[in-house]
Coordinates of C-alpha atoms and ligand atoms in Angstrom, one line a residue:
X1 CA -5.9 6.7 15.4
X2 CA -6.6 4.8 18.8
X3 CA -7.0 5.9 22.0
X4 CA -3.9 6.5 23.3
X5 CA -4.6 6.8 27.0
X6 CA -4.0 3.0 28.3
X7 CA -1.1 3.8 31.0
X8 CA 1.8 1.7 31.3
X9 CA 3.5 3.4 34.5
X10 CA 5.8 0.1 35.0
X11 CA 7.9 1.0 31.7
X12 CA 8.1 4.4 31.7
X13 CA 11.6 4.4 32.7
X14 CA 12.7 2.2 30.2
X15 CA 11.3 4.2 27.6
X16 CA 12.7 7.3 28.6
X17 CA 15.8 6.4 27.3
X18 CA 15.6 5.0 24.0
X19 CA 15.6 7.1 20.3
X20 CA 12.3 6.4 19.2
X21 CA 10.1 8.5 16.8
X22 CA 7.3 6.7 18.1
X23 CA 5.6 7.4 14.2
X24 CA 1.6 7.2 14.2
X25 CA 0.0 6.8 10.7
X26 CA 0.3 10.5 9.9
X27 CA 4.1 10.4 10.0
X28 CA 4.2 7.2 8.1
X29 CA 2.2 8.3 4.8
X30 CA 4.6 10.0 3.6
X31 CA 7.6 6.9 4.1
X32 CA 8.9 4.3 1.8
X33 CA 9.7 0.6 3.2
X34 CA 12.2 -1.2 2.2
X35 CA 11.3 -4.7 3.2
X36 CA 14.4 -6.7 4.6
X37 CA 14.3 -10.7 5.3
X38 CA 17.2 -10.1 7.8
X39 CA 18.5 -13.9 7.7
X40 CA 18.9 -13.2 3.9
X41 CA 19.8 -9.8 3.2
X42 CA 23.3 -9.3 4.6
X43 CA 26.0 -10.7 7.1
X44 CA 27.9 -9.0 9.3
X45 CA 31.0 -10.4 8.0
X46 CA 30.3 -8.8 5.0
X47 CA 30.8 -11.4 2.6
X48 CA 29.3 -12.0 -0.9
X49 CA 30.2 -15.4 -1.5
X50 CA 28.6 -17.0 1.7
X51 CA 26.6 -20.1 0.0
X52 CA 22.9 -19.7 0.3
X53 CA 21.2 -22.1 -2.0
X54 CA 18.1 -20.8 -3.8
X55 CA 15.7 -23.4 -2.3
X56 CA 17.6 -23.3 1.3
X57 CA 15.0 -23.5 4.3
X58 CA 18.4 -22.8 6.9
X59 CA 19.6 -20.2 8.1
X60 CA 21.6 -18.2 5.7
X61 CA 23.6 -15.8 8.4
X62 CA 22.3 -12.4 8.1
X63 CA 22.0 -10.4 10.4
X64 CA 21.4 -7.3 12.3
X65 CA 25.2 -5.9 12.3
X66 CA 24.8 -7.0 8.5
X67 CA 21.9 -4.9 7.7
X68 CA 23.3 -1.7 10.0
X69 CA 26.3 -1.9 7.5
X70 CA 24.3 -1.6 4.4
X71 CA 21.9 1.3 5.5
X72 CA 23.4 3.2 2.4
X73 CA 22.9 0.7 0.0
X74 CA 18.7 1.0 0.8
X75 CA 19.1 4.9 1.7
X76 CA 21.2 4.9 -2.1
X77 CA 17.5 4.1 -3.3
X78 CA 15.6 6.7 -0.9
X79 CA 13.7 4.7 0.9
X80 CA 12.7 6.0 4.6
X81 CA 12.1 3.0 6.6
X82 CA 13.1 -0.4 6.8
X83 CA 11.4 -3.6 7.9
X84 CA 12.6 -6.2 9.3
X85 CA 12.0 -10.0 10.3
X86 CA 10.7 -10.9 13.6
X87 CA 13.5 -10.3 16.0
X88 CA 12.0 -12.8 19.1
X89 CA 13.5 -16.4 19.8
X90 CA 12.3 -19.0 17.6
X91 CA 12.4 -23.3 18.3
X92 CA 16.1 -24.5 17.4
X93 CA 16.8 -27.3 15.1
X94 CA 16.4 -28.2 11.6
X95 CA 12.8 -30.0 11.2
X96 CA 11.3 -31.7 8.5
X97 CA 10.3 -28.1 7.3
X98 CA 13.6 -26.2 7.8
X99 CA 14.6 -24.3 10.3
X100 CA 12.7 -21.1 11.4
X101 CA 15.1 -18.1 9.8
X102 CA 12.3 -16.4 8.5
X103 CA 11.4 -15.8 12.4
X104 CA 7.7 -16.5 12.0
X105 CA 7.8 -19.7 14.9
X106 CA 8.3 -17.9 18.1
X107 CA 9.6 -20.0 21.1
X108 CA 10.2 -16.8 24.0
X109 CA 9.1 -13.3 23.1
X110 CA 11.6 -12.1 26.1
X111 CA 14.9 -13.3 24.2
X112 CA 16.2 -12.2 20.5
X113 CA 16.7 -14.3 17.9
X114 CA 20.7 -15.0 18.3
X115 CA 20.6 -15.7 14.6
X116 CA 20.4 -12.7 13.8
X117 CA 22.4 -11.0 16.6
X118 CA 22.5 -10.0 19.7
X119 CA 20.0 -7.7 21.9
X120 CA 22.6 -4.7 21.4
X121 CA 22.9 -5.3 18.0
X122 CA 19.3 -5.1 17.2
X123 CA 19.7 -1.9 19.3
X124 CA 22.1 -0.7 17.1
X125 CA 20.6 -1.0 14.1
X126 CA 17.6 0.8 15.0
X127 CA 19.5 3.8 16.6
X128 CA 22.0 3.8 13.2
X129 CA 18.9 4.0 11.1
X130 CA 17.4 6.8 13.3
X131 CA 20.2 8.7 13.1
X132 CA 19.4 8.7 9.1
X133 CA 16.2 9.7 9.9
X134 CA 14.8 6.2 8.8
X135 CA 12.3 4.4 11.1
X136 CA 12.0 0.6 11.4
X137 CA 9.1 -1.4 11.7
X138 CA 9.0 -4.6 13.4
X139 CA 7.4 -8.0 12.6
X140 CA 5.3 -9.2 15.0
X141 CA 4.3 -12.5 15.8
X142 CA 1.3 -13.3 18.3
X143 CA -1.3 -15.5 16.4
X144 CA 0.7 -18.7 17.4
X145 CA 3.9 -20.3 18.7
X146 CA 5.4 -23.3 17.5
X147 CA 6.8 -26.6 17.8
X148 CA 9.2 -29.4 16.9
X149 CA 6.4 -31.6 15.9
X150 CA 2.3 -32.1 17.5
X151 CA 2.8 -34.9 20.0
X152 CA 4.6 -33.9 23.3
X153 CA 4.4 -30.1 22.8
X154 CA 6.5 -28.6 25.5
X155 CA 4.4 -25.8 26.7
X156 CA 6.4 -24.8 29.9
X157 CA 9.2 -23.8 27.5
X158 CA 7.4 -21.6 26.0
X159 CA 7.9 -17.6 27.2
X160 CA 5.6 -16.1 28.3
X161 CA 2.7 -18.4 27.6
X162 CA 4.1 -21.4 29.5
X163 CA 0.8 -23.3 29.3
X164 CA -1.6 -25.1 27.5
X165 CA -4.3 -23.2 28.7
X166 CA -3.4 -20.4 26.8
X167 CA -4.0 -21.6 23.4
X168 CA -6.8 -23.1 21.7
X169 CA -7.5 -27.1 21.3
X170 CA -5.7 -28.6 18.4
X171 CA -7.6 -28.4 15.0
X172 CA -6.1 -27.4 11.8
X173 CA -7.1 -24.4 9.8
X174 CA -10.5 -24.5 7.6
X175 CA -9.5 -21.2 5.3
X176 CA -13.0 -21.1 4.6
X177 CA -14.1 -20.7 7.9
X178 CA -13.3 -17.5 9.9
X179 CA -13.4 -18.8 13.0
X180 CA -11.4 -21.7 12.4
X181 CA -8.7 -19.2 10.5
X182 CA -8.9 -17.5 13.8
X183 CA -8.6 -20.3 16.4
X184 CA -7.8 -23.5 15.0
X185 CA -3.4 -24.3 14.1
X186 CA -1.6 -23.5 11.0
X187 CA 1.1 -25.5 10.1
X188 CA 1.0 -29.3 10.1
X189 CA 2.4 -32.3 12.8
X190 CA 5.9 -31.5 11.3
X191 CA 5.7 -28.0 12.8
X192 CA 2.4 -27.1 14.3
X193 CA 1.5 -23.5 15.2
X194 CA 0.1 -23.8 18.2
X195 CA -2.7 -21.1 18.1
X196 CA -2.7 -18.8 20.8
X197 CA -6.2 -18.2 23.0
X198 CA -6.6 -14.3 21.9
X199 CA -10.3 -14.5 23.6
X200 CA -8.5 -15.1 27.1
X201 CA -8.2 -12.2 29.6
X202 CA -4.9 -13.0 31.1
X203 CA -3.6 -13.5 27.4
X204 CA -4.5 -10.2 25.9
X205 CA -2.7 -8.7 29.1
X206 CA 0.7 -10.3 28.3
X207 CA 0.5 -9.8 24.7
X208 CA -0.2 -6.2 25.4
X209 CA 2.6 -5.8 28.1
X210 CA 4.9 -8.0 25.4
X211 CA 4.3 -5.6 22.2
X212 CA 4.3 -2.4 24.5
X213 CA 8.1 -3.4 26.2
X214 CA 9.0 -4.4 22.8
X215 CA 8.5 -0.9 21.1
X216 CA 9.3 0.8 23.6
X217 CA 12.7 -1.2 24.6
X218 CA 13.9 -0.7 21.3
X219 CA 12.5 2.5 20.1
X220 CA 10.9 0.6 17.1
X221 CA 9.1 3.3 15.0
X222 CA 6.3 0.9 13.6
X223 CA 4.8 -3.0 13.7
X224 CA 3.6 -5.2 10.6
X225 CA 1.3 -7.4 12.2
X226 CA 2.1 -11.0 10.9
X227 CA -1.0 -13.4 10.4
X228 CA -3.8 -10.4 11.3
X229 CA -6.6 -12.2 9.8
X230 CA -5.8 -15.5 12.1
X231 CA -6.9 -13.4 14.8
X232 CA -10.5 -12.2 16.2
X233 CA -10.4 -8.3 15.0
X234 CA -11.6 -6.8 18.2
X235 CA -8.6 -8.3 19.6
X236 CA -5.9 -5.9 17.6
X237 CA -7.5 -2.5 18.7
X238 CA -6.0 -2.2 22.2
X239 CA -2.7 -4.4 21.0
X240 CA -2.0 -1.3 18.4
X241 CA -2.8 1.0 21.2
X242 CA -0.2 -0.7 23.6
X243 CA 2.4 -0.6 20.6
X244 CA 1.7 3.0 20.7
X245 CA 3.0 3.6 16.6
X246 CA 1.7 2.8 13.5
X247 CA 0.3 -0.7 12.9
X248 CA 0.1 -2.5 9.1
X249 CA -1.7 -5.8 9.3
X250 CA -1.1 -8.7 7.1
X251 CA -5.1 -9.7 6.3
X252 CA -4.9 -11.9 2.9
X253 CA -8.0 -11.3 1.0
X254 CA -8.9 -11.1 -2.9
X255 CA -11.8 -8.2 -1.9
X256 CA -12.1 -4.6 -0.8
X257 CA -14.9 -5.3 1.2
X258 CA -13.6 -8.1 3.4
X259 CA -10.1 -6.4 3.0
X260 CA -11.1 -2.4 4.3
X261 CA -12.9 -4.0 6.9
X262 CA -9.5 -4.3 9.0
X263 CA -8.8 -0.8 8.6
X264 CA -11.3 -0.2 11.5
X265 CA -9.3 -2.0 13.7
X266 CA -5.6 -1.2 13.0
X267 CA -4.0 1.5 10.8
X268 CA -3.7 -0.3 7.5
X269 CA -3.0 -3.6 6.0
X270 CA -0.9 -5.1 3.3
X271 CA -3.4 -4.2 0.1
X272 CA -3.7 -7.9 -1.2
X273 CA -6.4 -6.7 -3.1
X274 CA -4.4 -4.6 -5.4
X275 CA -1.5 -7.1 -5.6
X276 CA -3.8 -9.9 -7.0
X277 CA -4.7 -7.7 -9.3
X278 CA -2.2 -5.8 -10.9
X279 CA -0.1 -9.0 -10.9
X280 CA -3.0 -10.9 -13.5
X281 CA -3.0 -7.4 -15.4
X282 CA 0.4 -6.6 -15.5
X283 CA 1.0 -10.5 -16.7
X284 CA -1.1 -10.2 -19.7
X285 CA -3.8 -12.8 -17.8
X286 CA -6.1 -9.6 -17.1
X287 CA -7.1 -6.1 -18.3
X288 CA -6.1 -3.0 -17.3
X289 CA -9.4 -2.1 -17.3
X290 CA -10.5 -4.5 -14.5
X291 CA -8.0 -3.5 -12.5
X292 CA -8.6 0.2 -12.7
X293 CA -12.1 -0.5 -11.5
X294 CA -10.3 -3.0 -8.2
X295 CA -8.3 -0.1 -7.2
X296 CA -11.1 2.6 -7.2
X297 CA -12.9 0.4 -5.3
X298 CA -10.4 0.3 -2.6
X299 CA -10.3 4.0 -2.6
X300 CA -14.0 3.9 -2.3
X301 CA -14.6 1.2 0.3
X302 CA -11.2 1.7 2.6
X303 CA -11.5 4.0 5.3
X304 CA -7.9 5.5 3.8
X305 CA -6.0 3.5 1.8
X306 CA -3.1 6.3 1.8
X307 CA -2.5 4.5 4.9
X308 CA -2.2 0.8 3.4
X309 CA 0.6 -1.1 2.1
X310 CA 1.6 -0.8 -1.2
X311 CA 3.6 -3.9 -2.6
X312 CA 4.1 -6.3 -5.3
X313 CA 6.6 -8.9 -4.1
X314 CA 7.2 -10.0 -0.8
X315 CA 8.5 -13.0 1.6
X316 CA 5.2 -15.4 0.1
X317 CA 4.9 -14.4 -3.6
X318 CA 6.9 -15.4 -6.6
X319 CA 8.8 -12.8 -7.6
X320 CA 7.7 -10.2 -10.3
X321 CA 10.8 -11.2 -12.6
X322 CA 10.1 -15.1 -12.1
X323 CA 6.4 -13.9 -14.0
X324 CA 8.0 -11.5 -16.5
X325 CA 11.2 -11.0 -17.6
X326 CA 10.5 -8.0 -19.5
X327 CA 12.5 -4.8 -18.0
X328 CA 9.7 -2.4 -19.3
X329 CA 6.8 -4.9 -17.3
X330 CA 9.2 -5.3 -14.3
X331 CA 9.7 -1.1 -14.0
X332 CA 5.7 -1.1 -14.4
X333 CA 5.5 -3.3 -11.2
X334 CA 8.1 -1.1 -9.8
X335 CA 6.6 2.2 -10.3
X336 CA 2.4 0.7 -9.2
X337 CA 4.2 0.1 -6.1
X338 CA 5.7 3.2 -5.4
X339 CA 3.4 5.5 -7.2
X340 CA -0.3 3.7 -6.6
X341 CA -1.4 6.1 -4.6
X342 CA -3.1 2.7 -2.9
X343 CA -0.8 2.6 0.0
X344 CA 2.5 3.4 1.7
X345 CA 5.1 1.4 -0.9
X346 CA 7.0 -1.9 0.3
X347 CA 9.7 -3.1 -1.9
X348 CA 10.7 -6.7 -1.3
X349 CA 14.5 -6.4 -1.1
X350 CA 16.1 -8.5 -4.2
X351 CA 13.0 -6.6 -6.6
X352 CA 15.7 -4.0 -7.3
X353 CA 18.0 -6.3 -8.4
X354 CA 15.5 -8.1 -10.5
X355 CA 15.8 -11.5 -8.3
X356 CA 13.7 -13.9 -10.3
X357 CA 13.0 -16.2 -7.4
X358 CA 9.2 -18.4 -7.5
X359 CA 7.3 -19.0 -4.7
X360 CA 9.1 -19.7 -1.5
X361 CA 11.6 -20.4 -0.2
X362 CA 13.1 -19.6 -3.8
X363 CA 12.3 -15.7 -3.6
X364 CA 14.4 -15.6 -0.8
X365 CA 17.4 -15.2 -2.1
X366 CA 20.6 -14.5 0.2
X367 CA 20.8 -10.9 -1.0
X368 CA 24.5 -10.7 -0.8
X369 CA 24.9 -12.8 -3.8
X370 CA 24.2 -10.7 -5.8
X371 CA 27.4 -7.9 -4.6
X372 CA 25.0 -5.2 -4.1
X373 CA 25.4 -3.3 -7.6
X374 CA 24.1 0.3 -7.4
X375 CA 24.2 0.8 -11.3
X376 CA 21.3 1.2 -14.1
X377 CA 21.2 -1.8 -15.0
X378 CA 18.5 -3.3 -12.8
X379 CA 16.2 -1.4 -10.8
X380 CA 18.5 0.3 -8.4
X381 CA 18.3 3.4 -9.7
X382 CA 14.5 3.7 -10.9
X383 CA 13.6 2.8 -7.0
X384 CA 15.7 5.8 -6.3
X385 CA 14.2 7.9 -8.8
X386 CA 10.4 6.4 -7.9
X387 CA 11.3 7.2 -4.3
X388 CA 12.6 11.1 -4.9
X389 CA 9.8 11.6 -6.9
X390 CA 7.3 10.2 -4.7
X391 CA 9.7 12.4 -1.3
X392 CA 9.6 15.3 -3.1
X393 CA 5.8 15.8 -4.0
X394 CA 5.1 14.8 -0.3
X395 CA 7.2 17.1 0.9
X396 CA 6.6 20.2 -1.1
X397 CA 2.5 19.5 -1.8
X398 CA 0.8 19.2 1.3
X399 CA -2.5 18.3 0.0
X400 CA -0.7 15.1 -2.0
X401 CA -0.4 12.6 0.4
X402 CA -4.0 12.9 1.3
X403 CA -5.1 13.5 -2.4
X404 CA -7.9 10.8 -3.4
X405 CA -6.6 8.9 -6.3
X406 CA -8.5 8.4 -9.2
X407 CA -7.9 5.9 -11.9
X408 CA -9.2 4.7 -15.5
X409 CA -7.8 2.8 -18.1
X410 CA -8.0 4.6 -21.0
X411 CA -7.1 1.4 -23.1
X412 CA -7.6 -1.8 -21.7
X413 CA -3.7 -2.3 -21.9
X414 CA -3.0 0.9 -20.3
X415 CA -4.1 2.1 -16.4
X416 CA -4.0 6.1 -15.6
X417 CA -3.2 6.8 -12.1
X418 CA -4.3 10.6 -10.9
X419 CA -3.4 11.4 -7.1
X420 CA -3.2 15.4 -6.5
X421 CA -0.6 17.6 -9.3
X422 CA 0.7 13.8 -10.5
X423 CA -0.3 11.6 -13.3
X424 CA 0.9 8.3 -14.5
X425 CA 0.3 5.9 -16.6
X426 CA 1.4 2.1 -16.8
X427 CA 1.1 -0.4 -19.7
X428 CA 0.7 -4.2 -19.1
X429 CA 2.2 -4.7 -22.7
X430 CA 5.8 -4.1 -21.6
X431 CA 8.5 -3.6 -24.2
X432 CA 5.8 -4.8 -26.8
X433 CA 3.5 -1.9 -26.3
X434 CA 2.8 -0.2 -29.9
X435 CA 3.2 3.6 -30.4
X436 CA -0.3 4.2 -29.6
X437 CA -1.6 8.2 -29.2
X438 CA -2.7 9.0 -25.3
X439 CA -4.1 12.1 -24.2
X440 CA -3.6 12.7 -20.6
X441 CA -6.3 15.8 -19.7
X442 CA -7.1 17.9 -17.0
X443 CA -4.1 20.2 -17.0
X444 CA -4.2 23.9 -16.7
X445 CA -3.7 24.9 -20.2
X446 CA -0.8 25.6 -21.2
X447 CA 1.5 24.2 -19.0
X448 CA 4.9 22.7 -18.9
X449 CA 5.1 19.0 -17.9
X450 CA 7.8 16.7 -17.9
X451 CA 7.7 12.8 -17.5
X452 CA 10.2 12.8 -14.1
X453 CA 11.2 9.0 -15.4
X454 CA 12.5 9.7 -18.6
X455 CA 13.1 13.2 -18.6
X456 CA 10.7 14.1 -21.5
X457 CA 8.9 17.5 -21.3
X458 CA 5.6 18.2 -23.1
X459 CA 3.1 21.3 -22.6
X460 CA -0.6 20.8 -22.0
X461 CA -2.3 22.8 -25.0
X462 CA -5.3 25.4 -24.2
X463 CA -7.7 23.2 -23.7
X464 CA -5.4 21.1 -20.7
X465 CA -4.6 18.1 -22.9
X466 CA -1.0 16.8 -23.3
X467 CA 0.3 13.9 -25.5
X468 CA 1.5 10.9 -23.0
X469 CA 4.7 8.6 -25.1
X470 CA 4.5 5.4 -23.6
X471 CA 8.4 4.8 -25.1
X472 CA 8.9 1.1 -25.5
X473 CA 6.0 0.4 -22.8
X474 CA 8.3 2.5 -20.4
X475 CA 5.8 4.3 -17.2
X476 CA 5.0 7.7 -17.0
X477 CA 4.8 9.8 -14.3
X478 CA 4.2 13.0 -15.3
X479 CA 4.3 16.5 -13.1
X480 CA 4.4 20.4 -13.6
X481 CA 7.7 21.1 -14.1
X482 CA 7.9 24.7 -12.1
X483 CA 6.4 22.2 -9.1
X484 CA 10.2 19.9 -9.7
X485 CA 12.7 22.9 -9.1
X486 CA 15.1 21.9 -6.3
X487 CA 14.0 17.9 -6.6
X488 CA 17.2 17.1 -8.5
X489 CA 15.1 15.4 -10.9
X490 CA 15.8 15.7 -14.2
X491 CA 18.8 18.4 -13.5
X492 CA 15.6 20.6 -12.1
Ligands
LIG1 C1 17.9 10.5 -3.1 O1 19.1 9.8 -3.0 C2 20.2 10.5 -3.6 C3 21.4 9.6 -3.6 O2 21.5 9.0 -2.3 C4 20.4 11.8 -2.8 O3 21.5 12.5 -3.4 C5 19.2 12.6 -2.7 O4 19.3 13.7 -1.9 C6 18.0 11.8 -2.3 N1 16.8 12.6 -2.5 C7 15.8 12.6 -1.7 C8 14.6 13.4 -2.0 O5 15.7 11.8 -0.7
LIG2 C1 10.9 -6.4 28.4 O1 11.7 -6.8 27.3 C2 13.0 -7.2 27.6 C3 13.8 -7.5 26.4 O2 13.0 -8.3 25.5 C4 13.0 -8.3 28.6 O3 14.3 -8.6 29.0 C5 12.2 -7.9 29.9 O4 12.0 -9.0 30.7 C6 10.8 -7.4 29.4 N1 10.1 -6.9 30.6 C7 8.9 -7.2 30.9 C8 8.3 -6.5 32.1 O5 8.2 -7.8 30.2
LIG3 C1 -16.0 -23.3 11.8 O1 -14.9 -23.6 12.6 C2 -15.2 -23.7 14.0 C3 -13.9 -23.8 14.8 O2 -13.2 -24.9 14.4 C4 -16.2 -24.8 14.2 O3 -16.5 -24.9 15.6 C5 -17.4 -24.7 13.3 O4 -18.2 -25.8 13.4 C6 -17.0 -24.5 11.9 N1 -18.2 -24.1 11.1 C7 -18.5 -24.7 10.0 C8 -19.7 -24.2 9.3 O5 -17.8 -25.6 9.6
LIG4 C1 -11.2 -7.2 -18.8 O1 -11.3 -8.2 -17.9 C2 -12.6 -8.4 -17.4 C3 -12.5 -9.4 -16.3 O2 -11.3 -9.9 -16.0 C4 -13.5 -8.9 -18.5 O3 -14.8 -9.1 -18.0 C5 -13.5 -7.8 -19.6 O4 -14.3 -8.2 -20.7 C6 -12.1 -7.5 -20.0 N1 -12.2 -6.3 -20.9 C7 -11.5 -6.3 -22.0 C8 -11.6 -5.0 -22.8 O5 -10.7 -7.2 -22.4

């Protein structure tokens, strides 16, 4: 969506040589992330039994040859892309906060994290997943650095900005200030995050060069853009250009307006806006009502929110299953993430296994606690059925991933989700949801539907109307059945 022409002659070479699908936003609207913590989701020893306390803020030992060797366990679920931690060298040692095995405290953007691996590893893993056709998008950190404590900062060790004069004066973050959230620290004198001078000339250069060697070098297919708010806006436009693929900022705000607005400067953000608010209506603490009119405002105020992030847990929520423990409420989270029609879908690894975890660092669970069950049970299989659902309409209906969603709440306990040939419908009463009559309309007459998650068919009468049987509070996403043959769903 950027100019594209900015000429780096110096790395040609290097890029030449690396698998890369180099995705823009086009070729990422149609994916599904799956959103790996890589210190947590899987070792390369393979074990299941490594101890990882809940509320650990150490390193775990996951890595990057541990991740490689479970690309079947997220492909079992049909997801097309991965994400994964910041792979860049972080400060050593275990401060008052923990240590950094989340890799948001960068030390030297020119070394790996060897955590996590080594360079080749990290290699690997992104040519293994390639060859599956996946692509991986990288976290990117360049709103700040840190430090072992405020006094004595040691700013010659830091790579490539080796001096003070590169970041801004110590002050810490007014969150109701924009231009202190852009230049003052986060953090505290424990671990201050010194903030980087994104105004300076010299500084916009190296962070350019940086992000463009680091795409390239690897052949990373995409960048989530950690702490995209903390940064002037104008800044991220040529930074997304020198990354050269598609670019999904994390910009936390509880409004379209202020949210959208970063869509003008990068490809899409993490849709905050949506999370807030189908987590107080799904939790019983709102309406389904309200939140029908949040998300057509999105549709109305983003430039393209097809191009946003669709999620409901991630690395600084609670958990969906620490709010609910309802199965029928947690597959409701499960298919709004997948099926919104409000962004590209991110599922927090752990949310198929129904990982209960609070706010963090409990919803960081080591993942390989858990011994990676594929079965029923949890969610592995509705993610996989969400996910070849959601594949096969993009696939086989070109106008569906650009479709304009639509969506009313025809109760105030139930939302309606229309995006192209698909309908859905969700209930925040989970399991407790009464056997009330829905009419979903708008159907040619007289057409064969079937609900792709529970397998139930029902024909729109002459007039386009259909029954919808919310089963035990259960979603439904309902399509024309002639439009499923070949899918596999539902033995069509
Ligand atoms: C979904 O995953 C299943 C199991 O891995 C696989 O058989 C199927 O081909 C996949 N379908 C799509 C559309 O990706
Ligand atoms: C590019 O990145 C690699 C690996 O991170 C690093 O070794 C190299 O020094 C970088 N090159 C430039 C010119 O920044
Ligand atoms: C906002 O933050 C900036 C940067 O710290 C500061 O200069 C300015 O005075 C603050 N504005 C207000 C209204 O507090
Ligand atoms: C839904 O919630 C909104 C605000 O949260 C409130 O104003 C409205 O009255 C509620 N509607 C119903 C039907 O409960």
């Amino acid at each position: 969506m950027f100019v594209q022409s900015l000429v780096f002659p110096f790395f040609l070479s290097l890029s030449a040589v690396r698998s890369s699908f180099a995705a823009n936003a086009e070729e990422w609207r149609s994916r599904s992330i799956y959103q790996v913590m890589t210190d947590r989701f899987a070792r390369t020893d393979g074990s299941t039994t490594a101890a990882c306390d809940s509320s650990s803020t150490s390193y775990c030992g996951g890595s990057w040859k541990g991740i490689e060797s479970k690309l079947d366990y997220i492909q079992g679920m049909n997801f097309t892309a991965i994400w994964i931690s910041p792979t860049i060298e972080q400060i050593t040692g275990d401060t008052y906060e923990g240590e950094a095995y989340h890799g948001y405290w960068p030390k030297n953007y020119y070394n790996v994290n060897s955590n996590f691996g080594s360079s080749s590893d990290l290699q690997d893993l992104v040519n293994a997943a390639h060859v599956r056709g996946m692509y991986v998008m990288v976290d990117i950190v360049v709103n700040h650095f840190a430090n072992w404590g405020d006094s004595d900062i040691d700013w010659s060790g830091l790579t490539p900005l080796n001096s003070e004069s590169y970041f801004h004066p110590k002050c810490w973050v007014d969150w109701n200030n924009q231009t202190s959230a852009e230049q003052c620290w986060m953090g505290d004198g424990y671990v201050p995050l010194m903030d980087v001078n994104t105004e300076d000339d010299q500084v916009i250069t190296m962070l350019n060069n940086f992000v463009h060697n680091l795409t390239t070098t690897y052949g990373f297919d995409g960048t989530r853009l950690d702490a995209a708010k903390s940064i002037r806006k104008d800044f991220w436009p040529a930074f997304v250009s020198a990354a050269g693929v598609y670019s999904q900022g994390e910009a936390w705000y509880g409004d379209a307006p202020t949210q959208c607005a970063y869509q003008d400067y990068m490809d899409g953000v993490h849709n905050y806006v949506m999370k807030t608010f189908a987590t107080e209506a799904i939790s019983g603490q709102g309406n389904m009502t309200m939140l029908a009119g949040k998300l057509n405002g999105l549709v109305s105020t983003c430039k393209d929110v097809s191009l946003l992030g669709s999620f409901m847990e991630n690395h600084d929520n609670a958990r969906m299953a620490s709010i609910s423990s309802d199965t029928a409420i947690l597959k409701t989270a499960a298919a709004l993430t997948v099926l919104s029609g409000n962004g590209i879908p991110i599922v927090f690894y752990g949310q198929e296994q129904m990982s209960s975890g609070n706010n963090a660092p409990q919803n960081r669970q080591a993942l390989w606690l858990t011994g990676y069950p594929t079965g029923s049970d949890k969610l592995y299989t509705y993610f996989a059925t969400l996910n070849t659902f959601r594949n096969h309409i993009g696939t086989s209906d070109s106008a569906f991933l650009t479709a304009k969603p639509t969506y009313d709440a025809p109760l105030s306990t139930v939302l309606s989700v229309r995006k192209g040939n698909m309908m859905m419908f969700i209930s925040n009463e989970g399991s407790k949801t009464s056997s009330t009559k829905l009419t979903s309309t708008g159907w040619s007459a007289n057409t064969a539907l079937v609900d792709v998650l529970s397998c139930q068919s029902v024909s729109s009468d002459g007039s386009g109307n259909a029954a919808v049987n919310m089963n035990g509070g259960l979603p439904v996403a309902m399509y024309p059945k002639s439009y499923l043959t070949g899918s596999g769903l539902c033995s069509l």
